[in-house]
mmCIF file with all atom_site columns, C-alpha atoms in Angstrom:
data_model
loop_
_atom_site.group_PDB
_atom_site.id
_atom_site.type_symbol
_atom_site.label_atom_id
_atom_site.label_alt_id
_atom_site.label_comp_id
_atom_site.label_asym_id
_atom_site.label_entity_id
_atom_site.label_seq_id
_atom_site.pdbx_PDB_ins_code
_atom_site.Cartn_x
_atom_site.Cartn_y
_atom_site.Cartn_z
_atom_site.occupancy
_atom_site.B_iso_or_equiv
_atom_site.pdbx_formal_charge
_atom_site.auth_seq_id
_atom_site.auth_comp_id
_atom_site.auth_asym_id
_atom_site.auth_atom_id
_atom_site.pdbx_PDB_model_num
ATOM 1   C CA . UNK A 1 1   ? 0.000   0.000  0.000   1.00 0.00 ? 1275 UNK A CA 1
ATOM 2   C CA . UNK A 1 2   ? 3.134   2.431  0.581   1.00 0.00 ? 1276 UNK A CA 1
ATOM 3   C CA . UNK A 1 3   ? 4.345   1.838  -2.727  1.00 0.00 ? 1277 UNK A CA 1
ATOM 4   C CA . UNK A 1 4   ? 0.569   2.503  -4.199  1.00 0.00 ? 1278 UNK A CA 1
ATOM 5   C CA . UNK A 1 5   ? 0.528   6.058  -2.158  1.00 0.00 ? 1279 UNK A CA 1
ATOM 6   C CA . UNK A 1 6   ? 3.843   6.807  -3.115  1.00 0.00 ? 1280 UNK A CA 1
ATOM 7   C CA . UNK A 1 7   ? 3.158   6.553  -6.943  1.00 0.00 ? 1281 UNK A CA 1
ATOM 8   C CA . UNK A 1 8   ? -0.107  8.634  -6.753  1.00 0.00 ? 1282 UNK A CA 1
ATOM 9   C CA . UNK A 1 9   ? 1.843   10.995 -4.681  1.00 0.00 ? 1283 UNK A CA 1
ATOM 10  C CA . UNK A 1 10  ? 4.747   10.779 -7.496  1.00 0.00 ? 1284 UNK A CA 1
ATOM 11  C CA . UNK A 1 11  ? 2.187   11.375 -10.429 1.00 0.00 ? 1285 UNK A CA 1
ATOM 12  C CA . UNK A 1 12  ? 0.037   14.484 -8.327  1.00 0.00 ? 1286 UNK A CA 1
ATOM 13  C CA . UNK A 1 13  ? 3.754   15.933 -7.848  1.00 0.00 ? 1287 UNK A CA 1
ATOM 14  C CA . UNK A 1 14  ? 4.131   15.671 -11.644 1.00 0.00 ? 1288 UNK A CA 1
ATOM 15  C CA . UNK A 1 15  ? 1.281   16.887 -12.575 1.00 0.00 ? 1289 UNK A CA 1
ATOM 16  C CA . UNK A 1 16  ? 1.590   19.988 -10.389 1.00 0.00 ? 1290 UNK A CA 1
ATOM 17  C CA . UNK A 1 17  ? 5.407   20.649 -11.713 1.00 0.00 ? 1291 UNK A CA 1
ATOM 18  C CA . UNK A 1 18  ? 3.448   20.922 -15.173 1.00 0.00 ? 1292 UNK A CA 1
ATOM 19  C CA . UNK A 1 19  ? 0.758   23.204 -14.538 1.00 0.00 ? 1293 UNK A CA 1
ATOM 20  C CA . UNK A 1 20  ? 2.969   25.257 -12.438 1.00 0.00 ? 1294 UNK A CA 1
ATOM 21  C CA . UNK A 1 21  ? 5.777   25.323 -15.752 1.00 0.00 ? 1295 UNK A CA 1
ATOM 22  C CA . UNK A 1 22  ? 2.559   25.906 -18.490 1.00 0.00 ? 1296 UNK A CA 1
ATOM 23  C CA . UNK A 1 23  ? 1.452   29.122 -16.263 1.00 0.00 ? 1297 UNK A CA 1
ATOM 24  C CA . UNK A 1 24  ? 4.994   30.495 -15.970 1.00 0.00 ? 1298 UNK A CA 1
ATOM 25  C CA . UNK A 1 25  ? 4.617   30.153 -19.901 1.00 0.00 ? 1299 UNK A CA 1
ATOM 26  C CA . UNK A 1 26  ? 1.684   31.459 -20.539 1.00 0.00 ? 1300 UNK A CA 1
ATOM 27  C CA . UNK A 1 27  ? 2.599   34.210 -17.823 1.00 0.00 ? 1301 UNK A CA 1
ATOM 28  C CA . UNK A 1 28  ? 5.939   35.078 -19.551 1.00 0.00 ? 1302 UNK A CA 1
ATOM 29  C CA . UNK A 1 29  ? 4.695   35.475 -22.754 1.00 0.00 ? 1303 UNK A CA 1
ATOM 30  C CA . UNK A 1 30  ? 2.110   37.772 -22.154 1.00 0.00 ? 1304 UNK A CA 1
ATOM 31  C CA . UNK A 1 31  ? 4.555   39.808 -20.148 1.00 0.00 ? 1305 UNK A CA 1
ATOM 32  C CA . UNK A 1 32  ? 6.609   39.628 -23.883 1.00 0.00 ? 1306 UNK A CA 1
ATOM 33  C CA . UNK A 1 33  ? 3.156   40.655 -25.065 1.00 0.00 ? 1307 UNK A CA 1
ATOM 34  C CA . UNK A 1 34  ? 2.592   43.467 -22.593 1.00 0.00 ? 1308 UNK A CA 1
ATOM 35  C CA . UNK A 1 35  ? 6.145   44.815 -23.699 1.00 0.00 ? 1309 UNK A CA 1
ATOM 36  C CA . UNK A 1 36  ? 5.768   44.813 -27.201 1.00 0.00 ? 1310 UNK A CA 1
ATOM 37  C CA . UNK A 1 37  ? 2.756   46.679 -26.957 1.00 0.00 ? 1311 UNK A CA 1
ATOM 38  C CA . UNK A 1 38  ? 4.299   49.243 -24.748 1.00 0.00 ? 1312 UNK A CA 1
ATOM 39  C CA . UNK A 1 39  ? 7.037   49.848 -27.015 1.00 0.00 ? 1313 UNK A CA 1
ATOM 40  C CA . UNK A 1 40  ? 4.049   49.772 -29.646 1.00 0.00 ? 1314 UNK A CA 1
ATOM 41  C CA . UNK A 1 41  ? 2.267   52.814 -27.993 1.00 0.00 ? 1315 UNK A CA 1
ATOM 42  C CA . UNK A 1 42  ? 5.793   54.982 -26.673 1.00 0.00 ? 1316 UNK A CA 1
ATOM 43  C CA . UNK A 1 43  ? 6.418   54.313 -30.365 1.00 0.00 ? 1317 UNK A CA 1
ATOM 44  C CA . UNK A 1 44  ? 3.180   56.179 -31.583 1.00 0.00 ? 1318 UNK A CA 1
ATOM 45  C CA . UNK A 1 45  ? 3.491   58.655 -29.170 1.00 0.00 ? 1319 UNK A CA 1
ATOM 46  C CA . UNK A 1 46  ? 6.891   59.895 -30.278 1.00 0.00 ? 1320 UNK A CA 1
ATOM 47  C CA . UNK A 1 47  ? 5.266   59.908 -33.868 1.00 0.00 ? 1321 UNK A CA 1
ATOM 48  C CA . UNK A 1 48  ? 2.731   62.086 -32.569 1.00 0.00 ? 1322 UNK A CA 1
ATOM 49  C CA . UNK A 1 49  ? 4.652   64.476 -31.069 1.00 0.00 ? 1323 UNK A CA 1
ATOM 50  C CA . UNK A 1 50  ? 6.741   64.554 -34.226 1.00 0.00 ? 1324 UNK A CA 1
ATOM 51  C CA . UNK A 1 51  ? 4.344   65.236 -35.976 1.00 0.00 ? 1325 UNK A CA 1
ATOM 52  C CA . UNK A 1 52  ? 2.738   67.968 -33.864 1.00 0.00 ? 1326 UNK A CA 1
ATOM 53  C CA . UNK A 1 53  ? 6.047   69.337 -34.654 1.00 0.00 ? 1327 UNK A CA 1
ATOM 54  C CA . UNK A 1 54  ? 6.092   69.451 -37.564 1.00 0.00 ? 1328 UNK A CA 1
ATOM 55  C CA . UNK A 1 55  ? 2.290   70.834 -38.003 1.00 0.00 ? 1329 UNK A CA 1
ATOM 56  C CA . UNK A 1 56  ? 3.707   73.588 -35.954 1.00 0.00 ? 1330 UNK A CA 1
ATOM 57  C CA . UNK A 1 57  ? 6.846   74.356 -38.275 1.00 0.00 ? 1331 UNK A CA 1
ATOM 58  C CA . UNK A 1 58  ? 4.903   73.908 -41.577 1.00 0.00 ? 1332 UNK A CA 1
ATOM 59  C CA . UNK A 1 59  ? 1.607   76.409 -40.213 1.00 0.00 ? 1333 UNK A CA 1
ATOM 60  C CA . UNK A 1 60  ? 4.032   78.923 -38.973 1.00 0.00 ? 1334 UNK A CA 1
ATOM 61  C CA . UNK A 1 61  ? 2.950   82.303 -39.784 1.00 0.00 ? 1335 UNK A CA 1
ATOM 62  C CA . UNK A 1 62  ? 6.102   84.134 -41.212 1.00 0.00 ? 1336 UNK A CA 1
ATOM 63  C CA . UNK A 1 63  ? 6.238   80.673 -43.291 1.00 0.00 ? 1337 UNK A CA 1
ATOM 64  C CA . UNK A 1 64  ? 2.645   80.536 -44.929 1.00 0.00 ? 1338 UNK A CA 1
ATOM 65  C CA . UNK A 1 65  ? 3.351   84.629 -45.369 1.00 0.00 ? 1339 UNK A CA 1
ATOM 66  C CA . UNK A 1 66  ? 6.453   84.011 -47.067 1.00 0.00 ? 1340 UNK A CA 1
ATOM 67  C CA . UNK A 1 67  ? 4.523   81.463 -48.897 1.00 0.00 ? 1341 UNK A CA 1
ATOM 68  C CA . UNK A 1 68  ? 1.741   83.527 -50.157 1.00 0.00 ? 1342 UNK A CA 1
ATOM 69  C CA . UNK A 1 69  ? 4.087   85.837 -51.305 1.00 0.00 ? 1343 UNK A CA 1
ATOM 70  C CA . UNK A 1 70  ? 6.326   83.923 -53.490 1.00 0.00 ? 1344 UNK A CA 1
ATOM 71  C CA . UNK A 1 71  ? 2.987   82.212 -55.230 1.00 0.00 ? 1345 UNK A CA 1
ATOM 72  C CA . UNK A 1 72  ? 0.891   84.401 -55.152 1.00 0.00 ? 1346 UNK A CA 1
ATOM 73  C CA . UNK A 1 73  ? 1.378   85.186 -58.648 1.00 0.00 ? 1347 UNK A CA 1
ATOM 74  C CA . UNK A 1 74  ? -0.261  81.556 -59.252 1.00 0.00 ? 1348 UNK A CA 1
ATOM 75  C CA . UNK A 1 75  ? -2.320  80.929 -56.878 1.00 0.00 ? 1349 UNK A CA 1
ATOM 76  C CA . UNK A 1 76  ? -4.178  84.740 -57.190 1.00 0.00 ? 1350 UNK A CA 1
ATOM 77  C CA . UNK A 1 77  ? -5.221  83.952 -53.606 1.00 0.00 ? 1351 UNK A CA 1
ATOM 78  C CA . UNK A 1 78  ? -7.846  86.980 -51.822 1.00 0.00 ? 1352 UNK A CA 1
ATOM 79  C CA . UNK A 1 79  ? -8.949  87.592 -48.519 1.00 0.00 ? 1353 UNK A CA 1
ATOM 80  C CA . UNK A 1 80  ? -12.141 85.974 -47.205 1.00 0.00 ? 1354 UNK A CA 1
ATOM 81  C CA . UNK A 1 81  ? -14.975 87.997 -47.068 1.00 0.00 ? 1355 UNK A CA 1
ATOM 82  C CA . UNK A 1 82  ? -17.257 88.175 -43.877 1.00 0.00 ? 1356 UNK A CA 1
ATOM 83  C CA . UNK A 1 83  ? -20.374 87.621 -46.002 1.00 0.00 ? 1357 UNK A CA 1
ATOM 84  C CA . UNK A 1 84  ? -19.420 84.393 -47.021 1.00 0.00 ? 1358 UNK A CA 1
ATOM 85  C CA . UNK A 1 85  ? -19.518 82.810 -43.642 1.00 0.00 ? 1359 UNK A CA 1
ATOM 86  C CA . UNK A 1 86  ? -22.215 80.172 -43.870 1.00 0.00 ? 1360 UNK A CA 1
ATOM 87  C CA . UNK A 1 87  ? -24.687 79.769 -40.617 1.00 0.00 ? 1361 UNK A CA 1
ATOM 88  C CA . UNK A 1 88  ? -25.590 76.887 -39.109 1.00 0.00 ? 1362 UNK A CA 1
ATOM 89  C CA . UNK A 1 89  ? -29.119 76.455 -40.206 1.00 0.00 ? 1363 UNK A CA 1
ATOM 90  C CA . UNK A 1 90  ? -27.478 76.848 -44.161 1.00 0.00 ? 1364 UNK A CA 1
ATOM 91  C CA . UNK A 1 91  ? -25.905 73.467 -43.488 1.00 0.00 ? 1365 UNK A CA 1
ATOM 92  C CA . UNK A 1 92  ? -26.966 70.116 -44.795 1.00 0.00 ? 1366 UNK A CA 1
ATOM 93  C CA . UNK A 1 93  ? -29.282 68.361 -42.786 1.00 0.00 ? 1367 UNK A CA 1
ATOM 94  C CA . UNK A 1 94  ? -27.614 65.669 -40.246 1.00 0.00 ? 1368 UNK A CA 1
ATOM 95  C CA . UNK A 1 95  ? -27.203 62.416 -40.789 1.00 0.00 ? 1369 UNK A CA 1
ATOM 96  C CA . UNK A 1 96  ? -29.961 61.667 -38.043 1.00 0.00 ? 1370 UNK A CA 1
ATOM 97  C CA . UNK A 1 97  ? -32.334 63.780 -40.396 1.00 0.00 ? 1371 UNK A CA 1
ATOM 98  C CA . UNK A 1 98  ? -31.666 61.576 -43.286 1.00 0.00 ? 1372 UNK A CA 1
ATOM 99  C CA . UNK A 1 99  ? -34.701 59.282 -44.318 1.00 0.00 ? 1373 UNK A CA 1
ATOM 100 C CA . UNK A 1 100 ? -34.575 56.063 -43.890 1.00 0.00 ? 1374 UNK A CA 1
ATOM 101 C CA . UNK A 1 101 ? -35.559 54.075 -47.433 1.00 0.00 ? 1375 UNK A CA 1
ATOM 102 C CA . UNK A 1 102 ? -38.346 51.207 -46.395 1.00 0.00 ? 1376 UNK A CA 1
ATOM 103 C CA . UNK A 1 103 ? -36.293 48.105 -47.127 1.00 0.00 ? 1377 UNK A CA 1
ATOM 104 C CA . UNK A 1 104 ? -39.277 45.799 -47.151 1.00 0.00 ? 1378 UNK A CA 1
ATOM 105 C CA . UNK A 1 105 ? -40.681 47.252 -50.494 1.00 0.00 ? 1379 UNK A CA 1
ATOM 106 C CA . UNK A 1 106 ? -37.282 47.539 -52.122 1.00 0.00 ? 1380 UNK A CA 1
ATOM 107 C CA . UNK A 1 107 ? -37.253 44.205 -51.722 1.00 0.00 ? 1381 UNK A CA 1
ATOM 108 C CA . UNK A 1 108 ? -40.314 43.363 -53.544 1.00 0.00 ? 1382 UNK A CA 1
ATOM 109 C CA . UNK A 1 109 ? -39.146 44.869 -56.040 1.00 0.00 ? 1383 UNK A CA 1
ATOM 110 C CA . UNK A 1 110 ? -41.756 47.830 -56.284 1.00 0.00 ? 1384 UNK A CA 1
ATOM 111 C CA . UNK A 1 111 ? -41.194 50.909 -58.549 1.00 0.00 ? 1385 UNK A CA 1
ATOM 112 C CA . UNK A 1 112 ? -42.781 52.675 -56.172 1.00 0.00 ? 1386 UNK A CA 1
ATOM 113 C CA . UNK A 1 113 ? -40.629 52.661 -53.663 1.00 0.00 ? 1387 UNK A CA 1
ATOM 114 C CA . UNK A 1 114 ? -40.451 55.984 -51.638 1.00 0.00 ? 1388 UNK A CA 1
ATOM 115 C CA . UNK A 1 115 ? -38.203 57.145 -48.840 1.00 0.00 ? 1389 UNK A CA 1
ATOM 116 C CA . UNK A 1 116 ? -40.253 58.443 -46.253 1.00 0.00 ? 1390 UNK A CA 1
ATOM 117 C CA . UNK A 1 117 ? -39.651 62.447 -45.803 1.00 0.00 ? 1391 UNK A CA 1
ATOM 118 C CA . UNK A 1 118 ? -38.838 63.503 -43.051 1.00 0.00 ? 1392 UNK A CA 1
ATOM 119 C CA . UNK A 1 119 ? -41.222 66.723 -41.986 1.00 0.00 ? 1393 UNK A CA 1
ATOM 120 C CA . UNK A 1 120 ? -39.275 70.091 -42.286 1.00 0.00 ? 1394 UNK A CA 1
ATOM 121 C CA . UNK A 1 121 ? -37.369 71.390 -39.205 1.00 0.00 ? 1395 UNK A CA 1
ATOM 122 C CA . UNK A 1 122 ? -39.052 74.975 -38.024 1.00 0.00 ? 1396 UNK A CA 1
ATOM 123 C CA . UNK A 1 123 ? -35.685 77.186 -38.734 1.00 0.00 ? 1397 UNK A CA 1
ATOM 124 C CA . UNK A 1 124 ? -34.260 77.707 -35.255 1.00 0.00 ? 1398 UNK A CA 1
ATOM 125 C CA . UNK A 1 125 ? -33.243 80.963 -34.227 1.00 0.00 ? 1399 UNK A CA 1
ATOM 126 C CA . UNK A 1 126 ? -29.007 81.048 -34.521 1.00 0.00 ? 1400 UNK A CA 1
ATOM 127 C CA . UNK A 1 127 ? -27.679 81.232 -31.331 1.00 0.00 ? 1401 UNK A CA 1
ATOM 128 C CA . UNK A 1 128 ? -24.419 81.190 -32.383 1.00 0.00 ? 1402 UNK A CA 1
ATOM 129 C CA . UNK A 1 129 ? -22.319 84.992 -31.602 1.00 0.00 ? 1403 UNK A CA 1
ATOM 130 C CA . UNK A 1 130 ? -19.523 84.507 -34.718 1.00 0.00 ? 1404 UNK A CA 1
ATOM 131 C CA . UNK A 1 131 ? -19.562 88.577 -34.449 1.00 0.00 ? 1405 UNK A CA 1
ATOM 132 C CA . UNK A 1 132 ? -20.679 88.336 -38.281 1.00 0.00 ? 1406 UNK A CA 1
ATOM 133 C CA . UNK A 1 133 ? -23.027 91.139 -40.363 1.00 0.00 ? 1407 UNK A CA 1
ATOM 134 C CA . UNK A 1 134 ? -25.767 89.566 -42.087 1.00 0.00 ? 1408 UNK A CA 1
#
């Protein structure tokens, strides 16, 4: 009976050194994991700021001025006029507005198939101050 118990005891022993070795795995490689994707995102983030950096070189005014100048020639470029500021309500309607085509007589194969409209929005007063003449 010793020998019995000592054999079950061998093979629970094994068993244990296993599981124990295929979560040390498992835990070491998504440590690997965890440090790729840091490098991943310190990676991105240096990219990022490069590239803010750069945004802020190439949009620098005594650039774009010298820019203007030197094409302007070309490019015949003019100063915005206040009056062609467009107001909210002069927008196209939002994508929540949109109608929604009725799929089931598409399907059918109708002609006659319709969107449904969607009922005109009263104009809303602009509450927007852009400091604009109308």
């Amino acid at each position: 009976m010793l020998r019995t118990l000592d054999l079950i005891l061998v093979g629970v022993m094994t068993a244990a050194a296993a599981v124990t070795y295929t979560i040390k795995h498992h835990a070491e490689l998504k440590l690997e994991e965890v440090h790729r994707l840091e490098a991943e995102i310190k990676l991105e983030k240096d990219t990022i700021d490069l590239l803010k950096a750069d945004w802020a070189l190439l949009s620098q005014p005594n650039r774009l001025e010298r820019l203007v100048n030197n094409y302007n020639g070309e490019l015949q470029l003019q100063p915005t006029a206040s009056t062609s500021l467009v107001h909210a309500r002069e927008l196209p309607m939002l994508k929540s507005q949109v109608p929604v085509p009725d799929v089931t007589e598409a399907k059918a194969g109708s002609a006659k198939a319709k969107p449904k409209a969607v009922a005109p929005q009263p104009e809303e007063e602009d509450l927007m101050a852009t400091g604009s003449v109308e």
